[in-house]
């Protein structure tokens, strides 16, 4: 059997194991060891198992994931999300649809100190959902806003997905982070516009919230400055080359913890609970990366990615059309597979194609994150929708999925803009040293 | 769930590892940026402590259902088929973690024999490989628990269950 045939059998076996509910990280490792062993030697296959798990778990560059996840957890403990929401409420809360727009602004703010979609949706959902329901917001709009706003967590830096993508494609994590800022702001604007337009045409969907005094507005606004401070230090430090991504995440986590201690919001119980939660999330991501590394070695010796790259290059299609096809594959995959797993599965196969076509891998990274944003909202595995469902169990799942549809259109629109105007994502990284 | 307490106990080692990672990173940054004295070997310590942090949490991740898996298809299977599939998957995963433990142990032995240490802080590497092997054994216990026949309830509980049904 040729290496390519073994590779194809391996991919089929991977799908069988995944569909049988073997955790994706370990399914990739199992198939990787078997396939690599078959093509090279069984001894070699077995030795990469321990070496790759050891190597990835001990990887300093991957510590950035652990640190940024911890930063998000500590930011939650510190109540930063709450103060961000209050500041955004002060800005627009007393207008039609204002609470929804405030939720989006709050999500964008929290995304600037947290790199996960689920954590952003959970944090903002806990604060914003009760408020929106208090003012008789339509449930579909309220839950859709929270689930969708959470997706900003991986586009606005820091972002765990950017770190994983950067690791898989050997791109600068600092540049990827910076590349996400402008598209993140555009998406925030489109999300805000979505809420505004929906409430403009159907005012009963989002009645205005209670008006607050100018003094209270200013107080709320200034209390959110700590989040801005953390963002400026962490991302600014990365931008100016003061910190490595790991150091930036570490400093961000320590600052968030200090803010929580200073504000007396950290208790032993919530500290332990959130540290455990962050650690479990980081473990899940690093296990997927370790499994993907082993699977990637198998794919490399099977030569499938190189055949695929050559085949795609010879297709009578323009590079933009090929990117559109790849986006479509990710979009469809996002319906069924968790985005982190999808990225670790597909990026090692697809990025040689992008490289072959001479396209920018930083730009492509932003597109991948935008498509991942769709994946966390689409059924049946839209993680953010389940997060919101956990916060509002009485609202049917279908209603929450329905609520995300207008926001999905906003994400598709932003993706189109980033594809059509690469400078939107490449301008800021171009300023980096 | 069987062996959950073992995994929970190990998770505390993970928390300690994680907080030490954070401490080393912060001390390194403050030392280098403020006092112009970076912490020697900080990069190596952070990396190896991550093995403790992550390795210790793999097992509890199974109990807490935190590892990504594709549930959609198996959900729709009839209960008896689902049970067979679960046993089959548990067997595969158990074998995988035992293999990972064995290979990590062999890898640790080879590191020990070669006297491998990190380049700056001169940290011996083999204990971390042995730790990974240990963590893999603890993770395998989750699947062993799934393969073992269900624990009989204590007689008093059994009586209560009988009455309620």
Coordinates of C-alpha atoms in Angstrom, one line a residue:
Chain A
X1 CA 0.0 0.0 0.0
X2 CA 1.4 3.4 -0.9
X3 CA 1.9 6.1 1.8
X4 CA -1.0 8.1 0.3
X5 CA -3.4 5.2 0.5
X6 CA -2.3 4.6 4.1
X7 CA -2.9 8.3 4.8
X8 CA -6.5 8.0 3.3
X9 CA -7.2 4.9 5.4
X10 CA -5.9 6.8 8.4
X11 CA -8.2 9.8 7.8
X12 CA -11.2 7.3 7.5
X13 CA -10.2 5.6 10.7
X14 CA -9.9 9.0 12.4
X15 CA -13.5 9.8 11.4
X16 CA -14.7 6.4 12.7
X17 CA -13.1 6.9 16.1
X18 CA -14.3 10.5 16.3
X19 CA -17.8 9.5 15.5
X20 CA -17.7 6.7 18.1
X21 CA -16.9 9.5 20.6
X22 CA -13.2 8.8 21.2
X23 CA -12.0 12.3 22.5
X24 CA -10.6 14.0 19.4
X25 CA -7.2 14.7 20.9
X26 CA -6.6 11.0 21.6
X27 CA -8.2 9.8 18.4
X28 CA -5.7 11.9 16.4
X29 CA -2.8 10.5 18.6
X30 CA -4.0 6.9 18.1
X31 CA -4.3 7.2 14.3
X32 CA -1.1 9.2 14.1
X33 CA 0.9 6.5 15.9
X34 CA -0.6 3.7 13.9
X35 CA -0.2 5.5 10.6
X36 CA 3.3 6.8 11.3
X37 CA 4.3 3.3 12.6
X38 CA 2.9 1.6 9.5
X39 CA 4.7 3.9 7.0
X40 CA 8.0 4.3 9.0
X41 CA 8.5 1.6 11.6
X42 CA 6.5 0.6 14.7
X43 CA 9.4 1.5 16.9
X44 CA 9.4 5.0 15.5
X45 CA 5.6 5.2 15.8
X46 CA 5.7 4.4 19.5
X47 CA 8.6 6.7 20.2
X48 CA 6.8 9.8 18.8
X49 CA 3.9 9.1 21.2
X50 CA 5.8 9.9 24.4
X51 CA 8.1 12.4 22.8
X52 CA 5.3 14.5 21.3
X53 CA 3.1 14.5 24.4
X54 CA 6.2 15.4 26.4
X55 CA 7.3 18.0 23.9
X56 CA 4.0 19.8 23.5
X57 CA 3.2 19.7 27.2
X58 CA 6.6 21.2 28.0
X59 CA 6.5 23.7 25.1
X60 CA 7.3 27.2 26.3
X61 CA 5.5 28.8 23.4
X62 CA 2.3 26.8 24.2
X63 CA 2.5 28.2 27.7
X64 CA 1.0 31.3 26.2
X65 CA -2.3 29.4 25.9
X66 CA -2.2 28.4 29.5
X67 CA -1.4 31.9 30.6
X68 CA -4.0 33.6 28.5
X69 CA -6.7 31.2 29.6
X70 CA -5.7 31.8 33.2
X71 CA -5.9 35.6 32.5
X72 CA -9.5 35.2 31.3
X73 CA -10.4 33.2 34.5
X74 CA -8.8 35.7 36.8
X75 CA -10.5 38.6 34.9
X76 CA -13.8 36.9 35.6
X77 CA -13.0 36.5 39.3
X78 CA -12.0 40.1 39.4
X79 CA -15.4 41.2 38.2
X80 CA -13.9 43.1 35.2
X81 CA -16.7 41.9 32.9
X82 CA -19.4 43.3 35.3
X83 CA -17.7 46.8 35.3
X84 CA -17.3 46.7 31.5
X85 CA -21.0 46.0 31.1
X86 CA -21.9 48.8 33.5
X87 CA -19.8 51.2 31.5
X88 CA -21.3 50.1 28.2
X89 CA -24.8 50.4 29.8
X90 CA -24.0 54.0 30.8
X91 CA -23.1 54.7 27.3
X92 CA -26.1 53.3 25.4
X93 CA -28.3 51.4 27.9
X94 CA -31.2 53.9 27.9
X95 CA -31.8 53.7 24.2
X96 CA -33.9 51.3 22.1
X97 CA -31.8 48.1 21.8
X98 CA -29.3 49.8 24.1
X99 CA -28.9 46.8 26.4
X100 CA -28.1 44.5 23.5
X101 CA -25.6 47.0 22.1
X102 CA -24.1 47.4 25.6
X103 CA -23.8 43.6 25.8
X104 CA -21.9 43.6 22.5
X105 CA -19.6 46.5 23.7
X106 CA -19.1 44.6 27.0
X107 CA -18.2 41.4 25.0
X108 CA -15.7 43.3 22.9
X109 CA -14.1 44.8 26.1
X110 CA -14.0 41.5 27.8
X111 CA -12.6 39.9 24.6
X112 CA -9.7 42.3 25.0
X113 CA -8.6 40.5 28.2
X114 CA -9.9 37.0 27.5
X115 CA -9.1 34.7 24.6
X116 CA -12.1 32.3 24.6
X117 CA -15.5 32.6 23.0
X118 CA -17.2 30.4 25.6
X119 CA -15.7 32.3 28.6
X120 CA -16.7 35.7 27.1
X121 CA -20.3 34.5 26.4
X122 CA -20.5 33.0 29.9
X123 CA -19.1 36.1 31.6
X124 CA -21.3 38.6 29.8
X125 CA -24.3 36.3 29.8
X126 CA -24.3 36.0 33.6
X127 CA -24.5 39.8 33.8
X128 CA -26.4 40.9 30.6
X129 CA -29.1 38.2 30.3
X130 CA -30.9 39.0 33.6
X131 CA -30.7 42.8 32.8
X132 CA -32.2 42.2 29.3
X133 CA -34.9 40.0 30.7
X134 CA -35.7 42.5 33.4
X135 CA -36.5 45.1 30.7
X136 CA -38.6 42.5 28.7
X137 CA -36.1 42.0 25.9
X138 CA -37.2 39.4 23.4
X139 CA -35.6 36.1 24.5
X140 CA -34.4 35.2 20.9
X141 CA -32.6 38.6 20.6
X142 CA -31.2 38.5 24.1
X143 CA -29.7 35.0 23.9
X144 CA -28.6 35.5 20.3
X145 CA -26.8 38.7 21.3
X146 CA -24.9 37.0 24.2
X147 CA -23.9 33.9 22.2
X148 CA -22.8 35.9 19.2
X149 CA -21.0 38.7 21.2
X150 CA -19.0 35.9 22.9
X151 CA -17.4 35.1 19.5
X152 CA -15.5 38.4 19.7
X153 CA -13.4 36.6 22.4
X154 CA -11.2 34.8 19.8
X155 CA -11.0 37.7 17.3
X156 CA -10.0 40.6 19.5
X157 CA -6.7 39.7 21.1
X158 CA -5.7 37.8 23.1
X159 CA -7.0 34.7 21.4
X160 CA -6.4 31.0 22.1
X161 CA -7.4 30.2 18.5
X162 CA -4.7 32.6 17.1
X163 CA -2.1 31.0 19.4
X164 CA -3.0 27.5 18.2
X165 CA -3.0 28.7 14.5
X166 CA 0.3 30.5 15.0
X167 CA 1.8 27.3 16.5
X168 CA 0.6 25.1 13.7
X169 CA 1.7 27.4 10.9
X170 CA 4.8 28.9 12.5
X171 CA 3.5 32.4 12.3
X172 CA 4.2 35.2 14.8
X173 CA 1.5 35.1 17.6
X174 CA 2.1 38.9 18.2
X175 CA 1.3 39.7 14.5
X176 CA -1.7 37.4 14.6
X177 CA -3.1 39.1 17.7
X178 CA -2.6 42.6 16.2
X179 CA -4.1 41.4 12.9
X180 CA -7.4 40.6 14.8
X181 CA -7.9 44.1 16.2
X182 CA -9.4 45.9 13.2
X183 CA -11.6 43.0 12.0
X184 CA -12.7 42.6 15.6
X185 CA -13.8 46.3 15.7
X186 CA -15.6 45.9 12.4
X187 CA -17.4 42.8 13.7
X188 CA -18.3 44.7 16.9
X189 CA -19.7 47.5 14.8
X190 CA -21.7 45.0 12.7
X191 CA -23.1 43.2 15.7
X192 CA -24.1 46.5 17.3
X193 CA -25.8 47.5 14.0
X194 CA -27.6 44.2 13.9
X195 CA -29.1 44.8 17.3
X196 CA -29.9 48.5 16.4
X197 CA -31.6 47.6 13.1
X198 CA -33.6 44.8 14.6
X199 CA -34.9 47.1 17.4
X200 CA -35.5 50.0 15.0
X201 CA -37.8 48.0 12.9
X202 CA -39.3 46.0 15.8
X203 CA -39.0 48.2 18.9
X204 CA -40.7 45.7 21.1
X205 CA -37.7 43.4 20.7
X206 CA -35.4 45.6 22.8
X207 CA -37.1 48.3 25.0
X208 CA -34.8 51.0 26.4
X209 CA -33.3 50.4 29.9
X210 CA -33.5 52.7 32.9
X211 CA -31.8 56.0 32.4
X212 CA -29.0 56.7 34.9
X213 CA -27.5 60.0 36.0
X214 CA -24.5 61.5 34.3
X215 CA -22.5 61.1 37.5
X216 CA -23.3 57.4 37.6
X217 CA -22.4 57.1 33.9
X218 CA -19.0 58.7 34.5
X219 CA -18.4 56.5 37.5
X220 CA -19.2 53.4 35.6
X221 CA -17.1 54.5 32.6
X222 CA -14.0 55.2 34.7
X223 CA -14.4 51.9 36.7
X224 CA -13.9 50.1 33.4
X225 CA -10.5 51.7 32.8
X226 CA -8.7 48.9 34.5
X227 CA -9.7 46.6 31.7
X228 CA -8.3 49.1 29.2
X229 CA -5.2 49.3 31.3
X230 CA -4.7 45.5 31.2
X231 CA -5.3 45.4 27.5
X232 CA -2.9 48.3 26.7
X233 CA -0.2 46.8 28.8
X234 CA -0.6 43.2 27.6
X235 CA -1.2 43.8 23.9
X236 CA 0.8 47.0 23.8
X237 CA 3.7 45.2 25.4
X238 CA 3.4 42.5 22.7
X239 CA 3.1 45.1 20.0
X240 CA 6.2 47.0 21.1
X241 CA 8.2 43.8 21.7
X242 CA 8.5 44.2 25.5
X243 CA 6.9 40.9 26.2
X244 CA 6.8 37.4 24.6
X245 CA 3.3 36.1 24.3
X246 CA 3.9 33.9 27.4
X247 CA 5.1 36.9 29.4
X248 CA 2.2 39.0 28.2
X249 CA -0.3 36.3 29.3
X250 CA 1.4 35.9 32.6
X251 CA 1.5 39.6 33.3
X252 CA -2.2 39.9 32.3
X253 CA -3.2 37.0 34.6
X254 CA -1.2 38.5 37.5
X255 CA -2.7 41.9 36.9
X256 CA -6.3 40.6 36.7
X257 CA -5.7 38.7 40.0
X258 CA -4.3 41.8 41.6
X259 CA -7.3 43.8 40.5
X260 CA -9.6 41.2 42.0
X261 CA -7.6 41.2 45.3
X262 CA -7.6 45.0 45.4
X263 CA -11.4 45.1 44.9
X264 CA -11.8 42.3 47.4
X265 CA -13.7 40.1 44.9
X266 CA -11.3 37.1 45.1
X267 CA -12.3 34.5 47.7
X268 CA -10.4 31.2 48.2
X269 CA -13.4 29.3 46.8
X270 CA -13.8 31.3 43.5
X271 CA -10.0 31.5 43.1
X272 CA -9.7 27.7 43.3
X273 CA -12.8 27.1 41.2
X274 CA -11.7 29.4 38.4
X275 CA -8.1 28.3 38.4
X276 CA -9.3 24.7 38.0
X277 CA -11.6 25.8 35.2
X278 CA -8.8 27.6 33.4
X279 CA -6.4 24.7 33.9
X280 CA -9.0 22.2 32.5
X281 CA -9.6 24.4 29.5
X282 CA -5.8 24.7 28.8
X283 CA -5.4 21.0 29.2
X284 CA -8.1 20.3 26.7
X285 CA -6.4 22.6 24.2
X286 CA -2.9 21.3 24.7
X287 CA -4.1 17.7 24.5
X288 CA -5.7 18.5 21.1
X289 CA -2.4 20.1 20.0
X290 CA -0.3 17.1 21.1
X291 CA -2.7 14.7 19.3
X292 CA -2.7 17.0 16.2
X293 CA 1.1 17.0 16.2
X294 CA 1.3 13.2 16.1
X295 CA -1.4 13.1 13.4
X296 CA 0.4 15.8 11.5
X297 CA 3.6 13.7 11.5
X298 CA 1.6 10.9 10.0
X299 CA 0.1 13.2 7.4
X300 CA 3.6 14.5 6.5
X301 CA 5.0 11.0 5.9
X302 CA 1.9 10.0 4.0
X303 CA 2.6 13.0 1.6
X304 CA -1.1 13.8 1.4
X305 CA -0.8 17.5 2.1
X306 CA 1.8 17.9 -0.7
X307 CA -0.3 16.0 -3.2
X308 CA -3.3 18.1 -2.1
X309 CA -1.4 21.4 -2.5
X310 CA -0.2 20.4 -6.0
X311 CA -3.7 19.3 -7.0
X312 CA -5.3 22.5 -5.7
X313 CA -2.7 24.6 -7.4
X314 CA -3.5 23.0 -10.7
X315 CA -7.3 23.6 -10.4
X316 CA -8.6 26.1 -12.9
X317 CA -9.6 28.4 -10.0
X318 CA -8.4 31.8 -8.8
X319 CA -6.7 31.9 -5.3
X320 CA -9.7 33.8 -4.0
X321 CA -12.0 31.1 -5.3
X322 CA -9.8 28.4 -3.6
X323 CA -9.9 30.4 -0.3
X324 CA -13.7 30.6 -0.7
X325 CA -13.8 26.8 -1.1
X326 CA -11.6 26.4 2.0
X327 CA -13.9 28.8 4.0
X328 CA -16.9 26.7 2.9
X329 CA -15.2 23.5 4.1
X330 CA -14.4 25.1 7.5
X331 CA -18.0 26.4 7.6
X332 CA -19.5 23.0 7.0
X333 CA -17.0 21.3 9.4
X334 CA -17.9 23.9 12.1
X335 CA -21.4 22.5 12.2
X336 CA -20.2 19.1 13.4
X337 CA -16.8 19.5 15.0
X338 CA -15.6 21.8 17.7
X339 CA -13.6 24.7 16.2
X340 CA -10.4 24.0 18.1
X341 CA -10.4 20.4 16.9
X342 CA -11.4 21.5 13.4
X343 CA -8.5 23.9 13.2
X344 CA -5.9 21.4 14.5
X345 CA -7.3 18.8 12.1
X346 CA -7.5 20.9 8.9
X347 CA -4.9 23.7 9.2
X348 CA -1.9 21.4 8.9
X349 CA -3.4 19.9 5.7
X350 CA -4.6 23.3 4.3
X351 CA -1.8 25.7 5.1
X352 CA 0.7 24.3 2.6
X353 CA -2.0 25.1 -0.1
X354 CA -2.2 28.7 1.1
X355 CA 1.6 28.9 1.2
X356 CA 1.8 27.4 -2.3
X357 CA -0.7 30.0 -3.6
X358 CA 1.5 32.8 -2.2
X359 CA -1.2 34.1 0.1
X360 CA -0.5 35.7 3.5
X361 CA -0.8 33.3 6.4
X362 CA -1.5 36.1 8.9
X363 CA -4.5 37.2 6.7
X364 CA -5.6 33.6 6.4
X365 CA -5.4 33.2 10.1
X366 CA -7.9 36.0 10.6
X367 CA -10.2 34.4 8.1
X368 CA -9.9 31.0 10.0
X369 CA -10.8 32.8 13.2
X370 CA -13.8 34.4 11.6
X371 CA -15.0 31.1 10.2
X372 CA -14.4 29.6 13.7
X373 CA -16.8 32.3 15.0
X374 CA -19.5 30.8 12.8
X375 CA -18.7 27.3 14.1
X376 CA -19.4 28.2 17.7
X377 CA -22.9 29.4 16.7
X378 CA -24.1 26.8 14.3
X379 CA -25.9 23.6 15.3
X380 CA -25.4 20.9 16.5
X381 CA -22.1 21.7 18.2
X382 CA -22.3 25.5 18.6
X383 CA -20.5 25.8 21.9
X384 CA -21.6 29.4 22.7
X385 CA -25.2 28.5 22.2
X386 CA -24.9 25.7 24.9
X387 CA -23.1 28.2 27.2
X388 CA -26.1 30.5 26.9
X389 CA -28.5 27.6 27.3
X390 CA -26.8 26.7 30.6
X391 CA -27.4 30.3 31.7
X392 CA -31.0 30.4 30.6
X393 CA -32.2 26.7 30.7
X394 CA -35.9 27.7 30.3
X395 CA -35.3 29.1 26.8
X396 CA -35.4 26.3 24.1
X397 CA -32.1 25.6 22.3
X398 CA -33.7 26.1 18.9
X399 CA -34.7 29.7 19.9
X400 CA -31.2 30.5 20.9
X401 CA -29.8 29.1 17.6
X402 CA -32.4 31.2 15.8
X403 CA -31.3 34.2 17.7
X404 CA -27.8 33.9 16.3
X405 CA -28.8 33.9 12.6
X406 CA -28.7 37.7 12.1
X407 CA -25.3 37.8 13.8
X408 CA -24.1 35.0 11.6
X409 CA -24.9 37.2 8.6
X410 CA -22.7 39.9 10.3
X411 CA -19.8 37.4 10.6
X412 CA -20.2 36.3 7.0
X413 CA -20.2 40.0 5.9
X414 CA -17.0 40.7 8.0
X415 CA -15.4 37.6 6.5
X416 CA -16.2 38.9 3.0
X417 CA -14.7 42.3 3.8
X418 CA -11.5 40.7 5.2
X419 CA -11.2 38.5 2.1
X420 CA -11.8 41.5 -0.2
X421 CA -9.6 43.9 1.7
X422 CA -6.6 42.0 3.2
X423 CA -5.1 45.3 4.4
X424 CA -7.9 45.5 7.1
X425 CA -6.1 42.6 8.8
X426 CA -2.5 43.3 7.6
X427 CA -2.2 47.0 8.2
X428 CA -1.5 46.9 11.9
X429 CA 0.9 43.8 11.7
X430 CA 2.8 45.7 9.0
X431 CA 3.6 48.4 11.7
X432 CA 5.3 45.8 13.9
X433 CA 9.1 45.8 14.1
Chain B
X1 CA -17.6 7.7 39.7
X2 CA -14.8 5.2 40.4
X3 CA -11.3 6.6 40.9
X4 CA -12.5 10.3 40.6
X5 CA -10.9 11.1 43.9
X6 CA -7.5 10.0 42.6
X7 CA -7.9 12.4 39.6
X8 CA -9.1 15.2 41.9
X9 CA -6.1 14.7 44.1
X10 CA -3.8 14.8 41.2
X11 CA -5.4 18.0 40.0
X12 CA -4.1 19.8 43.0
X13 CA -0.5 19.1 41.8
X14 CA -1.7 20.7 38.5
X15 CA -2.9 23.8 40.3
X16 CA 0.4 24.1 42.1
X17 CA 2.3 23.6 38.8
X18 CA 0.1 26.3 37.1
X19 CA 0.6 28.9 39.9
X20 CA 4.3 28.2 39.9
X21 CA 4.4 28.8 36.1
X22 CA 2.7 32.1 36.7
X23 CA 5.1 33.0 39.5
X24 CA 8.2 32.2 37.5
X25 CA 6.8 34.2 34.5
X26 CA 6.0 37.3 36.6
X27 CA 9.3 37.2 38.5
X28 CA 11.1 36.9 35.2
X29 CA 9.3 39.8 33.6
X30 CA 9.6 42.1 36.6
X31 CA 13.3 41.0 37.1
X32 CA 14.2 41.7 33.5
X33 CA 12.2 44.8 32.8
X34 CA 12.5 46.6 36.2
X35 CA 15.8 45.4 37.7
X36 CA 17.5 44.3 34.5
X37 CA 18.0 40.8 36.0
X38 CA 15.9 38.1 34.3
X39 CA 15.3 34.9 36.2
X40 CA 17.8 32.4 35.0
X41 CA 16.2 29.4 33.4
X42 CA 12.7 30.8 33.7
X43 CA 11.7 29.6 30.2
X44 CA 12.8 26.1 31.0
X45 CA 11.0 26.1 34.4
X46 CA 7.8 27.4 32.9
X47 CA 7.9 24.7 30.2
X48 CA 8.6 21.8 32.5
X49 CA 6.1 23.0 35.2
X50 CA 3.5 22.9 32.4
X51 CA 4.0 19.2 32.2
X52 CA 3.0 18.9 35.8
X53 CA 0.1 21.4 35.3
X54 CA -1.3 19.8 32.2
X55 CA -0.4 16.2 32.8
X56 CA -2.1 16.3 36.2
X57 CA -5.4 17.6 34.7
X58 CA -5.8 15.2 31.8
X59 CA -7.5 12.6 34.1
X60 CA -10.0 15.0 35.8
X61 CA -10.8 16.3 32.3
X62 CA -12.5 13.0 31.5
X63 CA -14.6 13.0 34.7
X64 CA -15.6 16.6 34.1
X65 CA -16.3 15.9 30.4
X66 CA -13.9 18.6 29.3
X67 CA -12.1 16.8 26.5
X68 CA -13.6 17.5 23.1
X69 CA -15.6 14.6 21.6
X70 CA -18.2 14.3 19.0
X71 CA -21.3 13.3 20.9
X72 CA -23.9 13.8 18.2
X73 CA -24.0 10.4 16.5
X74 CA -23.8 8.2 19.6
X75 CA -26.6 10.2 21.3
X76 CA -29.0 8.9 18.6
X77 CA -28.1 5.2 19.0
X78 CA -30.4 2.8 21.0
X79 CA -29.2 2.3 24.6
X80 CA -27.8 -1.3 24.2
X81 CA -25.8 -0.3 21.1
X82 CA -24.6 2.8 23.0
X83 CA -23.4 0.6 25.8
X84 CA -21.4 -1.6 23.4
X85 CA -19.9 1.5 21.8
X86 CA -19.0 3.0 25.1
X87 CA -17.2 -0.2 26.2
X88 CA -15.4 -0.4 22.9
X89 CA -14.2 3.2 23.2
X90 CA -13.2 2.7 26.8
X91 CA -11.1 -0.3 25.8
X92 CA -9.4 1.7 23.1
X93 CA -8.7 4.7 25.4
X94 CA -7.5 2.5 28.2
X95 CA -5.1 0.7 25.9
X96 CA -3.9 4.1 24.6
X97 CA -3.2 5.6 28.0
X98 CA -1.4 2.4 29.2
X99 CA 0.7 2.6 26.0
X100 CA 1.4 6.3 26.6
X101 CA 2.4 5.5 30.2
X102 CA 4.7 2.7 29.0
X103 CA 6.3 4.8 26.3
X104 CA 6.7 7.8 28.7
X105 CA 8.4 5.6 31.2
X106 CA 10.8 4.2 28.6
X107 CA 11.5 7.7 27.4
X108 CA 12.2 8.8 31.0
X109 CA 14.6 5.9 31.4
X110 CA 16.4 6.9 28.2
X111 CA 16.6 10.6 29.4
X112 CA 17.9 9.4 32.8
X113 CA 20.5 7.1 31.2
X114 CA 21.7 9.8 28.9
X115 CA 21.9 12.3 31.8
X116 CA 19.7 14.8 29.8
X117 CA 19.4 18.2 31.6
X118 CA 18.0 21.6 30.4
X119 CA 20.6 23.9 29.0
X120 CA 20.4 26.9 31.3
X121 CA 18.9 25.8 34.6
X122 CA 20.4 22.3 34.4
X123 CA 17.0 20.7 35.3
X124 CA 17.1 16.9 34.9
X125 CA 14.4 16.0 32.4
X126 CA 13.6 12.4 33.3
X127 CA 11.4 13.1 36.4
X128 CA 9.0 15.0 34.1
X129 CA 8.8 12.1 31.7
X130 CA 8.1 9.7 34.7
X131 CA 5.5 12.1 35.9
X132 CA 3.8 12.1 32.5
X133 CA 3.8 8.2 32.7
X134 CA 2.2 8.4 36.1
X135 CA -0.4 10.9 34.9
X136 CA -1.3 8.6 32.0
X137 CA -1.8 5.7 34.4
X138 CA -4.2 7.9 36.4
X139 CA -6.0 8.9 33.2
X140 CA -6.3 5.2 32.2
X141 CA -8.2 4.5 35.5
X142 CA -11.1 6.5 34.2
X143 CA -11.5 4.0 31.4
X144 CA -10.8 1.1 33.6
X145 CA -13.7 2.3 35.8
X146 CA -16.0 2.3 32.7
X147 CA -14.9 -1.3 31.8
X148 CA -15.4 -2.8 35.3
X149 CA -18.9 -4.1 36.1
X150 CA -21.1 -1.7 38.0
X151 CA -20.4 -1.6 41.8
X152 CA -23.0 -3.4 43.8
X153 CA -24.8 -0.9 46.1
X154 CA -24.4 -1.3 49.9
X155 CA -27.2 -3.5 51.3
X156 CA -29.0 -0.5 53.1
X157 CA -29.0 1.5 49.9
X158 CA -30.1 -1.5 47.9
X159 CA -33.1 -1.9 50.2
X160 CA -34.0 1.8 49.9
X161 CA -33.8 1.6 46.1
X162 CA -35.9 -1.5 46.1
X163 CA -38.5 0.2 48.3
X164 CA -38.7 3.3 46.2
X165 CA -39.1 1.4 43.0

